[in-house]
Short mmCIF file of C-alpha atoms and ligand atoms in Angstrom, two decimals:
data_model
loop_
_atom_site.label_atom_id
_atom_site.label_comp_id
_atom_site.label_asym_id
_atom_site.label_seq_id
_atom_site.Cartn_x
_atom_site.Cartn_y
_atom_site.Cartn_z
CA MET A 1 0.01 0.00 0.01
CA SER A 2 1.38 3.41 -0.88
CA LYS A 3 1.90 5.80 2.11
CA GLN A 4 -0.30 8.78 2.65
CA THR A 5 1.18 12.13 2.69
CA LEU A 6 0.90 14.20 5.88
CA ILE A 7 1.73 17.90 5.27
CA LEU A 8 2.87 19.93 8.32
CA LEU A 9 2.52 23.57 8.19
CA TYR A 10 4.36 25.23 10.95
CA GLY A 11 5.91 28.57 12.12
CA GLY A 12 3.35 31.12 10.92
CA ARG A 13 2.74 34.82 11.30
CA SER A 14 1.58 35.00 14.92
CA ALA A 15 3.64 35.67 18.03
CA GLU A 16 3.12 31.89 18.79
CA ARG A 17 5.53 30.73 16.05
CA GLU A 18 8.08 29.26 18.35
CA VAL A 19 5.62 26.90 20.04
CA SER A 20 4.40 25.84 16.56
CA VAL A 21 7.95 24.67 15.57
CA LEU A 22 8.31 22.60 18.68
CA SER A 23 4.89 20.97 18.15
CA ALA A 24 5.75 20.21 14.47
CA GLU A 25 9.11 18.72 15.37
CA SER A 26 7.37 16.51 17.88
CA VAL A 27 4.73 15.37 15.34
CA MET A 28 7.34 14.52 12.68
CA ARG A 29 9.25 12.39 15.28
CA ALA A 30 6.20 10.47 16.39
CA VAL A 31 4.43 9.79 13.16
CA ASN A 32 4.05 6.09 12.09
CA TYR A 33 6.35 5.97 9.01
CA GLU A 34 4.80 2.74 7.88
CA LYS A 35 1.75 4.69 6.99
CA PHE A 36 2.84 8.24 6.35
CA THR A 37 5.37 10.27 4.38
CA VAL A 38 5.64 13.70 6.13
CA LYS A 39 6.30 16.80 4.06
CA THR A 40 6.96 20.03 5.85
CA TYR A 41 6.46 23.64 4.96
CA PHE A 42 7.60 26.67 7.09
CA ILE A 43 5.42 29.74 7.06
CA THR A 44 7.65 32.66 7.85
CA LYS A 45 6.91 35.63 9.94
CA SER A 46 6.14 37.65 6.83
CA GLY A 47 3.91 34.94 5.49
CA ASP A 48 6.00 33.23 2.85
CA PHE A 49 5.77 29.51 2.51
CA VAL A 50 9.15 27.67 2.41
CA LYS A 51 9.42 24.06 1.40
CA THR A 52 11.41 22.33 4.03
CA GLN A 53 12.23 18.61 4.74
CA ILE A 54 10.37 15.55 3.56
CA PHE A 55 10.61 12.56 5.81
CA ASP A 56 9.98 8.98 4.62
CA GLU A 57 11.30 7.52 7.91
CA LYS A 58 11.70 8.76 11.51
CA PRO A 59 14.03 11.74 11.52
CA ALA A 60 17.11 11.69 13.67
CA GLU A 61 16.73 13.09 17.18
CA ASN A 62 18.76 16.18 16.32
CA GLU A 63 16.90 16.86 13.12
CA LYS A 64 15.56 20.47 13.42
CA LEU A 65 12.96 22.35 11.32
CA MET A 66 13.47 25.92 9.88
CA THR A 67 12.96 28.92 12.09
CA ASN A 68 12.94 32.54 11.23
CA ALA A 69 16.66 32.54 12.04
CA THR A 70 17.40 29.95 9.49
CA ILE A 71 15.19 30.70 6.52
CA ASP A 72 16.41 29.45 3.08
CA PHE A 73 14.91 32.07 0.71
CA ASP A 74 15.74 29.91 -2.35
CA LYS A 75 13.05 27.39 -1.14
CA ILE A 76 10.16 29.72 -1.05
CA VAL A 77 7.26 28.46 -2.96
CA LYS A 78 3.71 29.59 -3.85
CA ALA A 79 1.34 28.89 -1.00
CA SER A 80 -0.83 26.75 -3.26
CA ASP A 81 2.24 24.60 -4.26
CA ILE A 82 1.65 22.58 -1.07
CA TYR A 83 -1.32 20.95 -2.78
CA GLU A 84 -0.96 17.15 -3.35
CA LYS A 85 -4.06 14.95 -4.16
CA ASP A 86 -5.13 12.88 -1.15
CA ALA A 87 -2.85 14.49 1.30
CA VAL A 88 -3.90 15.48 4.66
CA VAL A 89 -2.64 18.74 6.18
CA PHE A 90 -1.79 19.37 9.81
CA PRO A 91 -1.67 23.17 10.34
CA VAL A 92 0.38 22.97 13.55
CA LEU A 93 -0.09 26.78 13.81
CA HIS A 94 -1.29 28.85 16.73
CA GLY A 95 -2.84 32.22 16.99
CA PRO A 96 -3.89 34.67 14.26
CA MET A 97 -3.46 33.47 10.73
CA GLY A 98 -3.21 29.81 11.92
CA GLU A 99 -5.87 29.06 14.36
CA ASP A 100 -8.39 31.82 13.24
CA GLY A 101 -9.96 30.26 10.14
CA SER A 102 -7.81 31.87 7.67
CA ILE A 103 -5.47 29.00 6.87
CA GLN A 104 -8.46 26.67 7.17
CA GLY A 105 -10.31 28.68 4.43
CA PHE A 106 -7.29 28.54 2.17
CA LEU A 107 -7.04 24.82 2.66
CA GLU A 108 -10.67 24.40 1.74
CA ILE A 109 -10.24 26.40 -1.38
CA LEU A 110 -7.36 24.09 -2.37
CA ARG A 111 -9.70 21.05 -1.60
CA LEU A 112 -7.29 19.47 1.02
CA ALA A 113 -8.29 17.60 4.12
CA TYR A 114 -6.90 19.21 7.23
CA ILE A 115 -6.65 18.42 10.81
CA GLY A 116 -8.32 20.51 13.43
CA PRO A 117 -10.93 23.17 13.63
CA ASN A 118 -12.93 24.22 10.60
CA ILE A 119 -13.30 27.73 9.63
CA LEU A 120 -16.20 28.40 11.97
CA ALA A 121 -14.67 26.56 14.94
CA ALA A 122 -11.39 28.23 14.57
CA ALA A 123 -12.71 31.75 14.01
CA SER A 124 -15.15 31.62 16.83
CA THR A 125 -12.79 30.22 19.32
CA MET A 126 -10.00 32.48 18.47
CA ASP A 127 -12.10 35.54 19.18
CA LYS A 128 -12.41 35.51 22.89
CA LEU A 129 -15.50 37.87 22.84
CA LEU A 130 -17.40 35.87 20.19
CA ALA A 131 -16.64 32.69 22.08
CA LYS A 132 -18.02 34.19 25.33
CA LEU A 133 -21.20 35.15 23.43
CA VAL A 134 -21.71 31.58 22.10
CA PHE A 135 -20.88 29.89 25.38
CA GLU A 136 -23.17 32.22 27.11
CA THR A 137 -26.12 31.16 24.87
CA VAL A 138 -25.63 27.41 25.57
CA GLY A 139 -25.35 28.12 29.33
CA VAL A 140 -21.73 27.23 29.86
CA PRO A 141 -20.46 29.07 33.19
CA GLN A 142 -18.03 31.87 32.61
CA VAL A 143 -16.46 34.63 34.71
CA PRO A 144 -18.31 38.08 34.37
CA TYR A 145 -16.66 40.26 31.76
CA VAL A 146 -17.00 43.56 29.97
CA ALA A 147 -16.26 44.05 26.19
CA VAL A 148 -14.38 47.19 25.18
CA PHE A 149 -13.84 48.37 21.56
CA SER A 150 -11.15 50.75 20.39
CA ASP A 151 -13.62 53.41 19.32
CA ASP A 152 -15.67 53.16 22.59
CA ASN A 153 -15.53 56.09 25.02
CA LEU A 154 -12.82 54.73 27.26
CA GLN A 155 -13.84 56.71 30.30
CA ALA A 156 -17.35 55.19 30.16
CA ALA A 157 -15.77 51.79 29.60
CA GLU A 158 -13.63 52.11 32.66
CA GLN A 159 -16.60 53.17 34.70
CA GLU A 160 -18.58 50.22 33.51
CA ILE A 161 -15.74 47.93 34.42
CA ALA A 162 -15.39 49.46 37.89
CA GLU A 163 -19.11 49.04 38.40
CA LYS A 164 -19.52 45.41 37.09
CA LEU A 165 -16.23 43.79 38.04
CA GLN A 166 -13.95 43.49 41.06
CA PHE A 167 -10.24 44.03 40.79
CA PRO A 168 -7.95 42.41 39.91
CA VAL A 169 -9.25 42.05 36.35
CA PHE A 170 -7.63 40.49 33.24
CA VAL A 171 -7.49 42.58 30.14
CA LYS A 172 -7.09 40.60 26.93
CA PRO A 173 -7.05 41.28 23.38
CA ALA A 174 -9.98 39.24 21.79
CA ASN A 175 -7.70 37.59 19.17
CA MET A 176 -4.60 36.53 20.76
CA GLY A 177 -3.20 33.35 22.48
CA SER A 178 -0.36 32.28 24.67
CA SER A 179 -0.94 35.34 26.98
CA VAL A 180 0.28 37.86 24.43
CA GLY A 181 -1.05 41.30 25.13
CA ILE A 182 -2.79 40.16 28.46
CA THR A 183 -2.39 42.21 31.51
CA LYS A 184 -3.49 41.39 35.07
CA VAL A 185 -4.75 44.80 36.32
CA GLY A 186 -4.82 45.23 40.14
CA SER A 187 -6.53 48.57 40.49
CA PRO A 188 -8.58 51.15 38.42
CA SER A 189 -5.50 53.42 38.05
CA GLU A 190 -3.68 50.76 35.98
CA LEU A 191 -6.57 49.99 33.76
CA GLN A 192 -5.77 52.37 31.02
CA ALA A 193 -2.31 51.04 30.54
CA GLY A 194 -3.73 47.49 30.42
CA LEU A 195 -6.28 48.63 27.74
CA LYS A 196 -3.59 50.32 25.75
CA GLU A 197 -1.45 47.13 25.72
CA ALA A 198 -4.35 44.93 24.56
CA PHE A 199 -5.26 47.47 21.89
CA LYS A 200 -1.91 46.98 20.32
CA TYR A 201 -2.99 43.57 19.24
CA ASP A 202 -6.67 43.95 18.58
CA SER A 203 -9.37 46.54 18.34
CA ARG A 204 -11.69 44.35 20.46
CA VAL A 205 -10.74 43.76 24.12
CA VAL A 206 -12.24 41.62 26.91
CA VAL A 207 -11.94 42.73 30.52
CA GLU A 208 -12.59 39.75 32.78
CA GLN A 209 -13.15 39.34 36.45
CA GLY A 210 -10.12 37.86 37.96
CA VAL A 211 -10.57 34.68 39.95
CA ASP A 212 -8.34 32.90 42.36
CA ALA A 213 -8.63 29.50 40.84
CA ARG A 214 -6.88 26.29 39.74
CA GLU A 215 -6.52 25.78 35.98
CA ILE A 216 -8.22 22.62 34.92
CA GLU A 217 -8.01 21.58 31.29
CA CYS A 218 -9.93 18.89 29.32
CA ALA A 219 -8.99 17.47 25.95
CA VAL A 220 -11.85 17.00 23.56
CA LEU A 221 -11.60 14.89 20.31
CA GLY A 222 -14.01 14.31 17.46
CA ASN A 223 -16.28 15.77 14.94
CA ASN A 224 -19.57 17.34 15.82
CA GLY A 225 -21.72 14.24 16.02
CA GLU A 226 -19.35 12.00 17.87
CA VAL A 227 -17.13 13.79 20.47
CA SER A 228 -15.29 12.49 23.56
CA ALA A 229 -13.57 14.20 26.43
CA THR A 230 -10.65 13.13 28.65
CA LEU A 231 -10.34 13.14 32.36
CA PRO A 232 -9.28 16.70 33.14
CA GLY A 233 -5.71 17.61 34.06
CA GLU A 234 -4.35 20.45 36.11
CA VAL A 235 -1.78 23.08 35.28
CA VAL A 236 0.24 23.43 38.46
CA LYS A 237 1.89 26.72 38.49
CA ASP A 238 4.79 28.10 40.53
CA VAL A 239 4.35 31.55 39.10
CA ALA A 240 1.44 33.92 39.78
CA PHE A 241 0.40 34.33 36.15
CA TYR A 242 0.66 31.67 33.52
CA ASP A 243 2.36 34.02 30.94
CA TYR A 244 4.22 33.35 27.72
CA ASN A 245 7.60 33.01 29.39
CA SER A 246 6.46 30.72 32.04
CA LYS A 247 4.56 28.66 29.66
CA TYR A 248 7.20 28.15 26.99
CA ILE A 249 10.50 29.66 27.91
CA ASP A 250 11.13 28.98 31.52
CA ASN A 251 9.19 25.64 31.56
CA LYS A 252 7.78 26.53 34.87
CA ILE A 253 4.57 24.66 34.36
CA GLU A 254 3.79 21.27 35.61
CA MET A 255 0.90 19.08 35.04
CA ALA A 256 -1.13 16.90 37.33
CA ILE A 257 -2.88 14.21 35.27
CA PRO A 258 -5.52 13.46 36.13
CA ALA A 259 -6.39 16.53 38.12
CA VAL A 260 -7.22 15.76 41.84
CA ILE A 261 -10.95 16.88 41.83
CA SER A 262 -14.13 15.20 42.83
CA PRO A 263 -15.78 12.73 40.45
CA ASP A 264 -18.78 14.95 40.17
CA LEU A 265 -16.72 17.97 39.15
CA GLN A 266 -14.66 15.76 36.74
CA GLN A 267 -17.93 14.78 35.15
CA GLU A 268 -19.32 18.30 34.91
CA ILE A 269 -16.21 19.65 33.38
CA GLN A 270 -16.26 16.84 30.78
CA ASN A 271 -19.93 17.58 29.99
CA TYR A 272 -19.44 21.28 29.71
CA ALA A 273 -16.29 20.96 27.65
CA ILE A 274 -18.14 18.77 25.14
CA LYS A 275 -21.09 21.20 25.16
CA ALA A 276 -18.80 24.18 24.56
CA TYR A 277 -17.08 22.35 21.86
CA LYS A 278 -20.17 21.42 20.01
CA SER A 279 -21.57 24.96 20.39
CA VAL A 280 -18.70 26.37 18.17
CA ASN A 281 -19.11 23.46 15.79
CA GLY A 282 -15.95 21.79 17.03
CA THR A 283 -13.91 19.74 14.59
CA GLY A 284 -10.95 17.47 15.22
CA LEU A 285 -9.69 18.59 18.55
CA SER A 286 -9.69 21.24 21.24
CA ARG A 287 -8.47 21.79 24.68
CA CYS A 288 -11.07 23.36 26.96
CA ASP A 289 -9.54 25.40 29.90
CA PHE A 290 -11.41 25.96 33.08
CA PHE A 291 -11.02 27.80 36.23
CA VAL A 292 -12.01 25.97 39.43
CA THR A 293 -12.18 28.00 42.71
CA ALA A 294 -11.62 26.70 46.21
CA ASP A 295 -15.31 26.43 46.74
CA ASN A 296 -15.59 24.16 43.67
CA LYS A 297 -17.25 26.69 41.36
CA PHE A 298 -15.99 26.31 37.84
CA TYR A 299 -15.95 28.60 34.81
CA LEU A 300 -14.87 28.00 31.21
CA ASN A 301 -11.94 30.19 30.43
CA GLU A 302 -11.42 29.45 26.83
CA ILE A 303 -11.21 26.79 24.11
CA ASN A 304 -7.97 26.31 22.28
CA ALA A 305 -8.75 24.76 18.94
CA ILE A 306 -5.06 24.05 18.15
CA PRO A 307 -3.51 23.42 21.45
CA GLY A 308 0.09 23.01 22.03
CA PHE A 309 1.01 19.69 20.55
CA THR A 310 4.40 18.63 21.50
CA GLN A 311 4.45 15.10 22.91
CA TRP A 312 4.61 16.55 26.36
CA SER A 313 1.97 19.21 25.97
CA MET A 314 -1.22 19.01 28.08
CA TYR A 315 -3.45 17.93 25.18
CA PRO A 316 -1.64 14.79 24.08
CA SER A 317 -0.77 13.90 27.65
CA LEU A 318 -4.36 14.04 28.64
CA TRP A 319 -5.17 11.43 25.78
CA ALA A 320 -2.16 9.33 26.80
CA ASN A 321 -3.64 9.11 30.16
CA MET A 322 -6.81 7.76 28.59
CA GLY A 323 -4.70 5.07 26.79
CA LEU A 324 -4.42 6.91 23.40
CA LYS A 325 -0.66 7.33 22.72
CA TYR A 326 0.64 10.21 20.77
CA SER A 327 1.30 8.43 17.45
CA ASP A 328 -2.23 7.00 17.56
CA LEU A 329 -3.65 10.33 18.43
CA ILE A 330 -2.15 11.75 15.36
CA GLU A 331 -3.63 8.93 13.30
CA LYS A 332 -7.08 9.48 14.80
CA LEU A 333 -6.82 13.14 13.91
CA VAL A 334 -5.96 12.27 10.35
CA GLU A 335 -9.03 10.14 10.13
CA LEU A 336 -11.12 12.79 11.65
CA ALA A 337 -9.71 15.19 9.05
CA GLN A 338 -10.61 12.95 6.23
CA SER A 339 -14.10 12.35 7.46
CA ALA A 340 -14.68 16.11 7.96
CA PHE A 341 -13.36 16.63 4.31
CA GLU A 342 -15.82 13.88 2.88
CA THR A 343 -18.74 15.39 4.78
CA ARG A 344 -17.77 18.98 3.46
CA GLU A 345 -17.58 17.71 -0.09
CA LYS A 346 -20.76 15.75 0.23
CA HIS A 347 -22.58 18.94 1.38
CA LEU A 348 -21.64 20.79 -1.77
CA LEU A 349 -24.61 19.78 -3.91
N1 ADP B 1 -10.18 35.85 34.64
C1 ADP B 1 -9.02 35.38 35.03
N2 ADP B 1 -8.77 35.01 36.37
C2 ADP B 1 -7.65 34.55 36.76
N3 ADP B 1 -6.58 34.21 36.01
C3 ADP B 1 -6.78 34.55 34.57
C4 ADP B 1 -7.97 35.09 34.10
N4 ADP B 1 -7.85 35.15 32.81
C5 ADP B 1 -6.55 34.75 32.45
N5 ADP B 1 -6.01 34.31 33.62
C6 ADP B 1 -4.58 33.86 33.57
O1 ADP B 1 -3.97 34.15 32.43
C7 ADP B 1 -3.60 33.10 31.53
C8 ADP B 1 -3.76 33.40 30.12
O2 ADP B 1 -5.17 33.75 29.83
P1 ADP B 1 -6.02 33.12 28.71
O3 ADP B 1 -7.34 33.78 28.65
O4 ADP B 1 -5.95 31.61 28.79
O5 ADP B 1 -5.24 33.49 27.38
P2 ADP B 1 -4.40 32.70 26.25
O6 ADP B 1 -5.30 32.59 25.19
O7 ADP B 1 -3.26 33.68 25.99
O8 ADP B 1 -4.06 31.48 26.80
C9 ADP B 1 -4.50 31.94 32.09
O9 ADP B 1 -3.98 30.80 31.86
C10 ADP B 1 -4.48 32.35 33.57
O10 ADP B 1 -3.41 31.91 34.21
MG1 MG B 2 -5.17 30.09 27.68
#
């Protein structure tokens, strides 16, 4: 039987490009090379597509993918040159232009099957404000928040925040990930600076009630009709704020899998994770991140439709805990990509 081509798109234009390279390297090492050939393409910071390695067998441990520091400009291709009949694409990309529906739309135009969220699931979970509105309508618990737009009267917005929320609050650009542009604001006098920082990244900002809570995450897998969730895990922090550096650079995050929580809470979190996933037309995979307070109240913080995907990241580790190992998880995602592709094509009457 001839092997199937798995195309890895990695790097990308968003601030989360370094995480993407790590996830892609992890995938290329774990793939079952009896079944797959892996072709890799690096998307540079400026958006060019660069053809990088092709693997027919497991790469050496020291094999590295391209980064923005090592671009070979002679290998730039047209974005549409990635097309190959019957290939499945894994856009291992996070943040804007990767996880927001744009690359997904491009892949649909090319008529390629791809892993992960479809356009709607990607776009709606990438926008923290839209996601909140959707979760609200299906009754998923969330912390109180106020939306602020860049053309709003900021004084009035600050007043609304002071009335509706208690400090500290978290100020977040609607469209980012990996804590980029997010500020924890301890008092009204710091609010303006927090808003200014968030508006650098997006003209839509969400200001949220801060909660003193554990961070409990649940991995969801499947296409809309058939979806399953893992036992939740916990992000155990030794820093006050789970920011970009602590997440990826200093490695200060530890995980407890499964999270030590009551069976009832476990079940509720799984149910709400699936409910939230379905509400945004979840496809492929998502990591649903919750806050759990000391008195066992829980709130959905966000859905990450393309979560960190190194072998040691929370999402694959949660599935490994359920008995689905990393390489099998990748295969399952390929199957889901193909079935989503077939359904999509079938609906085009
Ligand atoms: N409302 C909140 N209360 C307490 N901590 C928060 C709140 N919102 C965010 N945080 C902290 O900031 C981190 C990043 O926020 P999050 O909304 O998950 O953004 P990102 O999309 O960048 O991951 C969270 O993991 C958590 O540690
Ligand atoms: Mg988060």
